Coordinates of C-alpha atoms in Angstrom, one line a residue:
Chain A
M1 CA 21.4 -18.9 -17.8
A2 CA 20.1 -18.6 -21.3
K3 CA 23.6 -19.1 -22.7
T4 CA 23.8 -22.6 -21.2
E5 CA 20.2 -23.5 -21.9
R6 CA 19.9 -25.7 -24.9
S7 CA 16.5 -27.3 -24.7
A8 CA 14.6 -24.1 -25.6
Q9 CA 11.6 -26.3 -26.6
N10 CA 10.2 -26.6 -23.2
P11 CA 12.0 -24.4 -20.8
L12 CA 9.2 -24.6 -18.2
R13 CA 9.9 -28.3 -17.7
S14 CA 13.5 -27.7 -16.9
F15 CA 12.6 -24.8 -14.6
L16 CA 10.1 -26.9 -12.8
K17 CA 12.7 -29.6 -12.4
A18 CA 15.0 -27.0 -11.0
G19 CA 12.3 -26.0 -8.6
V20 CA 12.0 -29.6 -7.3
L21 CA 15.7 -29.8 -7.0
A22 CA 15.7 -26.7 -4.9
L23 CA 13.9 -28.5 -2.1
P24 CA 17.1 -29.9 -0.5
L25 CA 18.5 -26.4 -0.6
L26 CA 15.6 -25.0 1.3
T27 CA 15.6 -27.8 3.9
G28 CA 19.3 -27.3 4.5
A29 CA 20.3 -30.7 3.1
P30 CA 23.8 -30.9 1.6
L31 CA 23.9 -29.8 -2.0
G32 CA 25.7 -33.0 -3.1
A33 CA 25.9 -33.3 -6.8
L34 CA 23.5 -30.5 -7.6
A35 CA 25.1 -28.9 -10.5
D36 CA 25.9 -25.2 -10.5
E37 CA 23.9 -24.9 -13.6
E38 CA 20.8 -26.0 -11.8
A39 CA 21.4 -23.6 -8.9
L40 CA 21.7 -20.9 -11.5
K41 CA 18.3 -21.7 -12.9
I42 CA 16.7 -21.6 -9.5
I43 CA 17.9 -18.0 -9.0
D44 CA 16.8 -17.0 -12.5
R45 CA 13.3 -18.6 -12.0
E46 CA 12.9 -16.4 -8.9
K47 CA 14.3 -13.4 -10.7
L48 CA 11.8 -13.9 -13.6
T49 CA 8.9 -14.4 -11.2
D50 CA 9.9 -11.2 -9.6
F51 CA 10.2 -9.6 -13.0
V52 CA 6.7 -10.6 -13.9
Q53 CA 5.2 -9.4 -10.7
Q54 CA 7.0 -6.1 -10.5
D55 CA 7.7 -5.0 -14.0
C56 CA 4.8 -6.6 -15.9
G57 CA 2.8 -5.8 -12.8
S58 CA 3.4 -2.1 -13.0
C59 CA 0.9 -2.0 -15.9
H60 CA -0.9 -5.3 -15.6
G61 CA -1.2 -5.3 -11.8
L62 CA 0.9 -7.0 -9.2
T63 CA -1.3 -10.1 -9.4
L64 CA -1.7 -9.7 -13.1
E65 CA -5.4 -8.9 -12.8
G66 CA -5.1 -5.9 -15.0
G67 CA -4.3 -2.2 -14.7
L68 CA -3.8 0.3 -17.4
G69 CA -2.7 -2.8 -19.3
G70 CA -5.3 -5.6 -19.6
P71 CA -5.5 -8.6 -17.3
I72 CA -3.1 -11.4 -18.2
L73 CA -4.4 -14.3 -16.1
P74 CA -4.8 -17.8 -17.7
E75 CA -8.5 -17.2 -18.4
N76 CA -7.6 -14.0 -20.3
L77 CA -5.0 -15.8 -22.4
E78 CA -6.9 -18.9 -23.4
H79 CA -7.2 -17.8 -27.0
M80 CA -3.5 -17.2 -27.4
D81 CA -0.8 -19.8 -27.9
S82 CA 2.2 -19.4 -25.8
D83 CA 4.5 -18.7 -28.8
V84 CA 2.2 -15.8 -29.7
I85 CA 2.4 -14.5 -26.1
Q86 CA 6.2 -15.0 -26.3
E87 CA 6.3 -12.9 -29.4
V88 CA 4.2 -10.1 -27.9
I89 CA 6.5 -10.0 -24.9
L90 CA 9.6 -9.7 -27.0
G91 CA 8.2 -7.5 -29.7
G92 CA 5.6 -5.5 -27.9
L93 CA 2.3 -4.4 -29.5
P94 CA 2.7 -1.3 -31.7
G95 CA 0.1 1.3 -31.2
T96 CA -0.5 0.3 -27.6
A97 CA 1.4 0.9 -24.3
M98 CA 3.0 -2.6 -24.5
P99 CA 6.7 -2.1 -25.1
P100 CA 9.1 -4.7 -26.6
W101 CA 11.1 -6.5 -23.9
R102 CA 13.7 -7.9 -26.3
G103 CA 17.0 -6.9 -24.8
F104 CA 15.7 -7.4 -21.3
L105 CA 14.6 -11.0 -21.9
T106 CA 16.0 -13.8 -24.0
E107 CA 13.8 -16.0 -26.2
T108 CA 14.0 -18.7 -23.5
E109 CA 13.1 -16.4 -20.7
A110 CA 10.1 -14.9 -22.7
A111 CA 9.0 -18.5 -23.4
F112 CA 9.1 -19.3 -19.7
I113 CA 7.1 -16.3 -18.9
A114 CA 4.5 -17.0 -21.7
E115 CA 4.1 -20.6 -20.5
G116 CA 3.9 -19.4 -16.9
L117 CA 1.2 -16.9 -17.7
K118 CA -0.8 -19.6 -19.4
T119 CA -0.6 -21.8 -16.4
G120 CA -1.0 -19.2 -13.7
A121 CA 2.4 -19.8 -12.3
F122 CA 3.0 -16.2 -11.3
K123 CA -0.3 -15.6 -9.4
Chain B
M1 CA -27.7 14.0 44.6
K2 CA -25.5 11.1 45.4
T3 CA -25.6 10.1 41.7
F4 CA -24.7 13.6 40.8
F5 CA -21.6 13.5 43.0
A6 CA -20.7 10.1 41.7
A7 CA -21.0 11.4 38.2
A8 CA -19.0 14.5 39.0
A9 CA -16.3 12.4 40.6
L10 CA -16.2 10.1 37.7
G11 CA -16.0 13.1 35.3
A12 CA -13.1 14.6 37.3
G13 CA -11.4 11.3 37.3
L14 CA -11.7 11.1 33.6
L15 CA -10.4 14.6 33.2
F16 CA -7.5 13.7 35.5
A17 CA -6.8 10.6 33.6
S18 CA -6.8 12.4 30.3
A19 CA -4.6 15.2 31.7
A20 CA -2.2 12.6 33.0
S21 CA -1.9 11.0 29.6
S22 CA -1.5 14.3 27.8
E23 CA 2.3 13.7 27.9
D24 CA 1.6 10.8 25.5
L25 CA -0.4 12.9 23.1
R26 CA 1.1 13.5 19.8
A27 CA 0.2 15.4 16.6
T28 CA 0.1 14.0 13.1
G29 CA 1.8 16.8 11.2
D30 CA 5.1 14.9 10.8
L31 CA 3.6 11.5 10.1
G32 CA 3.4 9.6 6.8
L33 CA 2.4 6.3 5.3
I34 CA 4.7 4.0 3.3
I35 CA 3.0 1.4 1.1
E36 CA 4.5 -2.1 1.3
R37 CA 3.1 -3.3 -2.0
A38 CA 3.6 -7.0 -1.9
T39 CA 2.3 -7.7 1.6
G40 CA -0.8 -5.5 1.7
T41 CA 0.7 -3.5 4.6
A42 CA 1.7 0.0 5.2
L43 CA 4.2 1.6 7.6
I44 CA 3.3 4.6 9.7
V45 CA 6.4 6.7 10.0
E46 CA 7.4 10.1 11.5
S47 CA 9.8 12.3 9.7
T48 CA 11.2 14.3 12.7
D49 CA 13.3 11.6 14.1
R50 CA 12.9 9.4 11.1
T51 CA 11.4 6.3 12.7
V52 CA 8.8 3.7 12.0
L53 CA 5.9 3.8 14.5
A54 CA 3.6 1.0 13.4
Q55 CA 2.7 -1.4 10.6
V56 CA -0.9 -1.5 9.4
E57 CA -2.2 -4.8 8.0
G58 CA -5.1 -6.0 5.9
L59 CA -5.0 -3.3 3.1
G60 CA -5.4 -5.8 0.3
N61 CA -3.5 -5.6 -3.1
L62 CA -1.5 -2.5 -2.9
S63 CA 0.2 -2.5 -6.3
H64 CA 0.0 1.1 -7.4
A65 CA -1.6 2.2 -4.2
S66 CA -2.0 5.9 -3.3
V67 CA -3.2 7.9 -0.3
V68 CA -5.0 11.1 0.6
Y69 CA -5.5 12.5 4.1
S70 CA -8.4 13.9 6.0
R71 CA -8.1 17.7 6.5
D72 CA -7.3 17.2 10.2
E73 CA -4.4 14.8 9.2
R74 CA -5.9 12.1 11.5
Y75 CA -7.0 9.6 8.8
A76 CA -5.4 8.2 5.7
Y77 CA -7.5 7.0 2.9
V78 CA -5.6 4.2 1.0
F79 CA -6.7 3.4 -2.5
G80 CA -5.6 -0.2 -3.5
R81 CA -5.4 -1.7 -6.9
D82 CA -8.0 -4.3 -6.0
G83 CA -10.6 -1.7 -5.6
G84 CA -10.3 -1.6 -1.9
L85 CA -10.7 1.8 -0.1
S86 CA -9.2 1.7 3.4
K87 CA -9.4 4.2 6.2
V88 CA -6.4 4.2 8.6
D89 CA -6.2 6.0 11.9
M90 CA -2.7 7.6 11.8
L91 CA -2.6 7.8 15.7
T92 CA -3.6 4.3 16.6
G93 CA -2.2 2.6 13.5
K94 CA -5.5 0.8 13.1
L95 CA -7.6 0.1 10.1
V96 CA -10.9 1.7 11.0
G97 CA -12.8 1.2 7.7
R98 CA -12.6 -0.7 4.5
V99 CA -14.9 -1.2 1.5
M100 CA -14.4 -3.1 -1.7
Q101 CA -15.8 -0.5 -4.1
A102 CA -14.7 -1.8 -7.5
G103 CA -12.8 -4.6 -9.2
N104 CA -9.8 -2.6 -10.1
S105 CA -8.8 1.0 -9.3
I106 CA -6.1 3.4 -9.6
G107 CA -6.3 6.3 -7.2
G108 CA -8.4 8.8 -5.4
A109 CA -9.0 12.3 -4.2
I110 CA -10.6 14.1 -1.2
S111 CA -13.0 17.1 -1.7
D112 CA -11.9 20.5 -0.5
D113 CA -14.4 20.4 2.4
G114 CA -13.0 17.0 3.4
K115 CA -16.4 15.3 3.2
L116 CA -16.2 13.3 0.0
I117 CA -13.7 10.6 -1.1
A118 CA -13.6 10.0 -4.8
V119 CA -12.0 6.9 -6.4
A120 CA -11.0 6.4 -10.0
N121 CA -11.6 2.9 -11.3
Y122 CA -10.4 0.9 -14.2
K123 CA -13.0 -1.8 -13.8
P124 CA -15.8 -1.0 -14.0
G125 CA -14.5 2.3 -15.5
G126 CA -15.7 5.3 -13.7
V127 CA -15.6 7.2 -10.5
N128 CA -17.2 6.3 -7.2
V129 CA -17.7 8.8 -4.4
F130 CA -17.9 8.0 -0.7
D131 CA -18.8 9.7 2.5
A132 CA -15.4 10.4 4.2
E133 CA -16.7 9.7 7.6
T134 CA -18.6 6.4 7.0
L135 CA -17.2 5.2 3.6
E136 CA -20.8 4.9 2.5
L137 CA -21.2 5.1 -1.3
V138 CA -22.9 8.3 -2.1
S139 CA -22.4 8.7 -5.9
E140 CA -21.5 6.5 -8.9
V141 CA -20.3 8.0 -12.2
P142 CA -19.8 5.3 -14.8
A143 CA -17.4 6.7 -17.5
I144 CA -19.6 5.8 -20.5
Y145 CA -18.3 7.7 -23.4
D146 CA -20.2 6.6 -26.5
E147 CA -23.6 5.5 -27.7
V148 CA -22.7 1.9 -27.6
G149 CA -22.1 2.1 -23.9
N150 CA -18.4 1.6 -23.8
Q151 CA -17.0 2.3 -20.4
S152 CA -13.5 3.8 -20.0
K153 CA -10.7 3.3 -17.5
T154 CA -10.4 6.5 -15.6
I155 CA -7.1 8.2 -14.6
G156 CA -5.8 11.5 -13.3
L157 CA -8.5 12.1 -10.6
V158 CA -7.9 15.3 -8.6
D159 CA -9.9 17.6 -6.4
L160 CA -10.9 21.1 -7.5
P161 CA -12.1 24.0 -5.4
G162 CA -15.8 24.2 -4.8
R163 CA -16.5 20.5 -4.0
R164 CA -15.5 19.4 -7.5
F165 CA -13.4 16.6 -9.0
A166 CA -11.7 16.3 -12.4
F167 CA -10.5 13.1 -14.1
S168 CA -9.7 11.8 -17.6
L169 CA -10.9 8.8 -19.7
W170 CA -8.0 6.6 -20.9
D171 CA -10.1 4.9 -23.6
G172 CA -12.7 7.7 -24.0
E173 CA -10.2 10.5 -24.6
Q174 CA -12.2 13.0 -22.5
I175 CA -11.9 15.1 -19.4
W176 CA -14.9 15.1 -17.0
I177 CA -15.5 17.6 -14.2
L178 CA -17.9 16.6 -11.4
D179 CA -19.5 19.3 -9.4
Y180 CA -20.9 18.2 -6.0
S181 CA -21.4 21.8 -4.7
K182 CA -25.2 21.6 -4.9
S183 CA -26.0 18.0 -4.3
L184 CA -24.7 14.4 -4.4
K185 CA -26.0 14.2 -7.9
P186 CA -23.2 15.9 -9.7
E187 CA -23.3 18.3 -12.5
I188 CA -21.0 16.8 -15.1
T189 CA -19.0 18.8 -17.6
K190 CA -17.4 16.8 -20.4
L191 CA -14.6 17.9 -22.7
E192 CA -14.1 15.7 -25.7
D193 CA -11.2 14.8 -28.0
I194 CA -8.5 15.7 -25.6
G195 CA -5.9 13.4 -27.3
V196 CA -4.9 9.7 -27.4
F197 CA -4.4 7.7 -24.2
P198 CA -4.4 10.2 -21.4
Y199 CA -2.3 8.4 -18.8
D200 CA -2.2 10.8 -15.8
A201 CA -3.0 14.4 -14.9
L202 CA -2.2 17.1 -12.5
V203 CA -3.9 20.2 -11.1
T204 CA -1.8 23.2 -10.0
G205 CA -1.9 24.1 -6.3
D206 CA -4.1 27.1 -7.0
G207 CA -6.7 24.9 -8.7
R208 CA -6.5 26.8 -12.0
H209 CA -4.8 24.5 -14.5
Y210 CA -5.6 20.8 -15.1
I211 CA -2.9 19.3 -17.3
V212 CA -3.2 15.8 -18.8
G213 CA -0.3 13.8 -20.1
L214 CA -0.9 11.8 -23.3
F215 CA 0.7 8.4 -23.9
G216 CA -0.4 8.2 -27.5
E217 CA 0.8 11.6 -28.6
D218 CA 3.7 13.9 -27.9
G219 CA 1.8 16.7 -26.4
L220 CA -0.4 17.5 -23.3
A221 CA -4.0 18.6 -22.9
H222 CA -4.7 21.7 -20.8
V223 CA -7.8 23.2 -19.3
D224 CA -7.8 26.7 -17.7
L225 CA -10.4 26.1 -15.0
W226 CA -10.8 29.8 -14.4
K227 CA -12.1 30.5 -17.9
E228 CA -15.7 29.6 -18.6
P229 CA -16.9 28.0 -20.7
L230 CA -14.2 25.4 -20.2
T231 CA -12.2 24.3 -23.2
V232 CA -9.4 22.0 -23.8
E233 CA -6.3 23.1 -25.7
R234 CA -3.2 21.2 -26.8
I235 CA 0.1 22.3 -25.3
M236 CA 3.7 21.3 -26.0
D237 CA 2.4 19.8 -29.2
G238 CA 5.0 17.8 -31.1
Y239 CA 7.7 17.9 -28.4
G240 CA 9.0 14.6 -29.8
K241 CA 10.0 16.5 -33.0
G242 CA 8.8 13.6 -35.2
E243 CA 11.4 11.2 -33.8
E244 CA 10.4 7.6 -33.1
P245 CA 9.5 7.4 -29.4
L246 CA 11.5 5.0 -27.2
P247 CA 9.7 2.2 -25.5
V248 CA 8.2 3.1 -22.1
Y249 CA 8.7 0.4 -19.5
K250 CA 6.8 2.2 -16.8
M251 CA 4.2 5.0 -17.1
P252 CA 5.3 8.4 -15.8
H253 CA 3.3 10.2 -13.2
L254 CA 2.1 13.8 -13.1
E255 CA 1.3 15.7 -9.9
G256 CA 0.9 19.3 -8.9
W257 CA 4.4 19.4 -7.5
A258 CA 5.8 19.8 -11.0
K259 CA 5.5 23.6 -10.8
A260 CA 8.7 25.5 -9.8
N261 CA 10.2 28.9 -10.4
G262 CA 7.7 29.8 -13.1
M263 CA 8.0 26.5 -15.0
Y264 CA 6.5 23.1 -15.0
A265 CA 8.9 20.2 -15.0
L266 CA 7.3 17.3 -16.9
P267 CA 8.5 13.8 -17.8
A268 CA 8.6 13.4 -21.6
I269 CA 7.0 10.2 -22.9
G270 CA 9.2 7.9 -25.0
R271 CA 12.1 10.3 -24.6
H272 CA 14.8 10.4 -22.0
E273 CA 14.1 14.0 -21.2
V274 CA 12.5 16.3 -18.6
L275 CA 10.6 19.1 -20.3
F276 CA 10.5 22.6 -18.8
M277 CA 7.4 24.5 -19.8
D278 CA 6.6 28.2 -19.1
E279 CA 3.8 28.4 -16.6
R280 CA 2.1 31.3 -18.3
D281 CA 2.1 30.6 -22.0
F282 CA 2.8 26.8 -21.9
T283 CA 5.6 26.9 -24.3
E284 CA 8.9 25.0 -24.0
V285 CA 11.6 26.8 -22.0
D286 CA 14.1 24.1 -22.0
R287 CA 14.6 20.3 -22.0
V288 CA 17.2 18.3 -20.0
K289 CA 18.6 15.0 -21.2
V290 CA 18.4 12.5 -18.3
H291 CA 19.5 9.0 -17.5
G292 CA 16.3 7.2 -18.7
Q293 CA 12.6 7.4 -19.1
P294 CA 11.5 9.7 -16.3
V295 CA 8.7 8.5 -14.0
F296 CA 8.5 11.2 -11.4
A297 CA 9.9 14.7 -11.9
M298 CA 9.3 16.3 -8.5
A299 CA 10.1 19.8 -7.4
R300 CA 11.5 20.2 -3.9
P301 CA 8.9 22.3 -2.0
D302 CA 10.9 25.5 -2.5
G303 CA 11.2 24.8 -6.2
R304 CA 14.9 25.0 -6.4
Q305 CA 15.6 21.4 -7.4
I306 CA 13.8 18.8 -9.5
W307 CA 14.3 15.2 -8.4
V308 CA 13.8 12.6 -11.1
N309 CA 13.5 8.8 -11.0
F310 CA 13.3 6.4 -13.9
A311 CA 11.6 3.5 -15.5
P312 CA 13.3 0.1 -15.8
P313 CA 16.1 -0.6 -16.6
H314 CA 17.3 2.7 -15.2
N315 CA 15.3 2.6 -11.9
D316 CA 18.4 2.3 -9.7
T317 CA 19.2 5.9 -10.3
I318 CA 18.1 9.4 -9.2
Q319 CA 19.1 12.6 -10.8
V320 CA 18.7 16.1 -9.4
I321 CA 18.2 19.1 -11.7
D322 CA 18.9 22.7 -10.6
I323 CA 16.0 24.8 -11.7
L324 CA 18.0 28.0 -12.4
E325 CA 20.5 26.6 -14.9
R326 CA 18.5 23.4 -15.7
K327 CA 21.7 21.3 -15.3
I328 CA 22.0 18.0 -13.6
I329 CA 23.8 18.7 -10.3
K330 CA 23.7 15.2 -8.8
T331 CA 23.4 11.6 -10.0
M332 CA 23.1 8.9 -7.4
K333 CA 22.3 5.2 -7.3
P334 CA 20.3 4.4 -4.2
G335 CA 19.8 0.8 -5.4
P336 CA 17.5 -1.2 -7.6
G337 CA 13.8 -0.2 -7.9
V338 CA 13.7 3.4 -6.7
L339 CA 9.9 3.7 -7.1
H340 CA 8.9 6.8 -5.2
M341 CA 10.1 10.0 -3.5
E342 CA 8.5 12.3 -0.9
F343 CA 9.8 15.5 0.5
T344 CA 9.4 16.5 4.1
P345 CA 7.0 19.5 4.2
R346 CA 9.7 22.1 4.0
G347 CA 12.0 20.1 1.7
N348 CA 15.1 19.6 4.0
E349 CA 14.9 15.9 3.4
V350 CA 13.6 13.5 0.8
W351 CA 12.4 10.0 1.6
M352 CA 12.9 7.3 -1.1
S353 CA 11.6 3.8 -1.6
V354 CA 14.3 1.4 -2.8
R355 CA 12.0 -1.6 -3.5
D356 CA 14.4 -4.3 -4.4
K357 CA 16.7 -3.6 -1.4
N358 CA 13.6 -3.5 0.9
E359 CA 14.8 -0.2 2.2
I360 CA 13.7 3.4 2.7
H361 CA 16.4 5.9 2.3
V362 CA 16.3 9.5 3.7
Y363 CA 18.6 12.0 2.1
D364 CA 19.5 15.6 3.0
T365 CA 18.5 17.7 0.0
T366 CA 21.3 20.2 0.5
D367 CA 24.4 18.0 0.6
F368 CA 22.7 14.8 -0.6
S369 CA 24.1 12.8 2.3
L370 CA 22.2 9.7 3.4
K371 CA 20.7 10.4 6.8
E372 CA 18.8 7.2 7.4
V373 CA 18.0 3.7 6.1
L374 CA 14.8 2.1 7.4
P375 CA 13.7 -1.5 6.6
A376 CA 10.5 -1.9 4.7
E377 CA 9.0 -4.8 2.7
K378 CA 9.0 -4.0 -1.0
P379 CA 8.2 -0.3 -0.3
S380 CA 6.5 1.8 -3.0
G381 CA 4.5 5.0 -2.4
I382 CA 5.5 7.4 0.4
F383 CA 2.8 9.8 1.5
F384 CA 3.3 12.5 4.2
T385 CA 0.3 14.0 6.1
S386 CA 1.2 17.5 4.9
R387 CA -0.6 16.5 1.6
A388 CA -3.8 17.1 3.6
H389 CA -3.5 20.8 2.9
Q390 CA -2.5 20.7 -0.7
L391 CA -5.0 20.9 -3.4
G392 CA -4.6 18.0 -5.9
L393 CA -2.7 15.8 -3.5

């Protein structure tokens, strides 16, 4: 996905767009001209949501309300810009249990997660 | 007189009815509970014919849920991440009690007399203790560890002989022992400076050794509970040999099953190794390089094998270590998200949650053949009733 993604500026928007486009898929309507690229994004969005709930969730709680790691709900992240959150996701927080996820996640994917955490998209 | 006869007849009828239904009676010794973490449900299973008997609903947020059993193996106490404490009747499959006892919790324990249920909480940090029968709150122990009133997340809660519990303070770097033998106002023994970020702990099956894993240091903290006054000592200090620790993508777990053949098998932190430690002098016997960051290193009940699962991205794999030679004798890939394993009481089979396949696998532990696949919704912890009779579980 990330390889074909060019507009890294606002990945959330394109993901949301992909989510809207997914509707005909769910209702069984013919795919028509829905590009493979869009279908690919739909899968990745689900995968990333699952990743946040399961893998982030193993420390931060399944609904991100906190565990051994602190809560990461929108109200907990108000003071952080999403690019800072993105950097924490990718680089980890040395001296804490937060590991660097670079290697698991691309810049774009980390940006999508950061933005989603700010807006409560994974709750 | 007439009333008496009527009552007698009714009594006889009841007796007859219960005698007639005795064919339907069953015991709970081969039952277990499997947590379905995403849906707030749990499956009641039996391990003799490997089937699912019932699904229990309404258990709340079960991410990182754990279970202890009443001493008659009739009731399961389920500790949910959302602070919910639920009591499940293993025979009827019904939720018979539930309290929201904190905002965020991690696990619990049952006292040796079966009367008290203790829950370790992250928020507010501390331990709450409940009447096992009624789930009424009988004692609150906030884990305040400094003069300012800072409250610590609590971890590694276990039961100890003599109506006692032990737990550790993640932020407070302490071990506390609660003694409820005299009253419901516990005597508290605090051991300080145990090390940085204690993440989980175990007590040995004999109740003698409480061992705490440290996330922030490459060593463990140890208390010999048979030696008064209690002191804490560092063991396996510097097992990382000064090397930079690898990132840990899931916290390992410690439980009393780690002891086998005179050794403890322990997951290293930040190293893809299982450490083997002598059970008497707590020095390193051996270390085995494994496939990833170990999460659980579990001895089969006879101690002959150690089964290991791993943190992401290696959590599709299981490795089995032979205790005699300390060599990996089997590597298998049950599927993505192998979260938990549980041995049948005598160890002939092992049950495994394969979360991302929505499956439970049952393997023969002698020839490693797959005996059964059962459907389950995002399964995580598997808990058999035989835990009821094991200290620390």
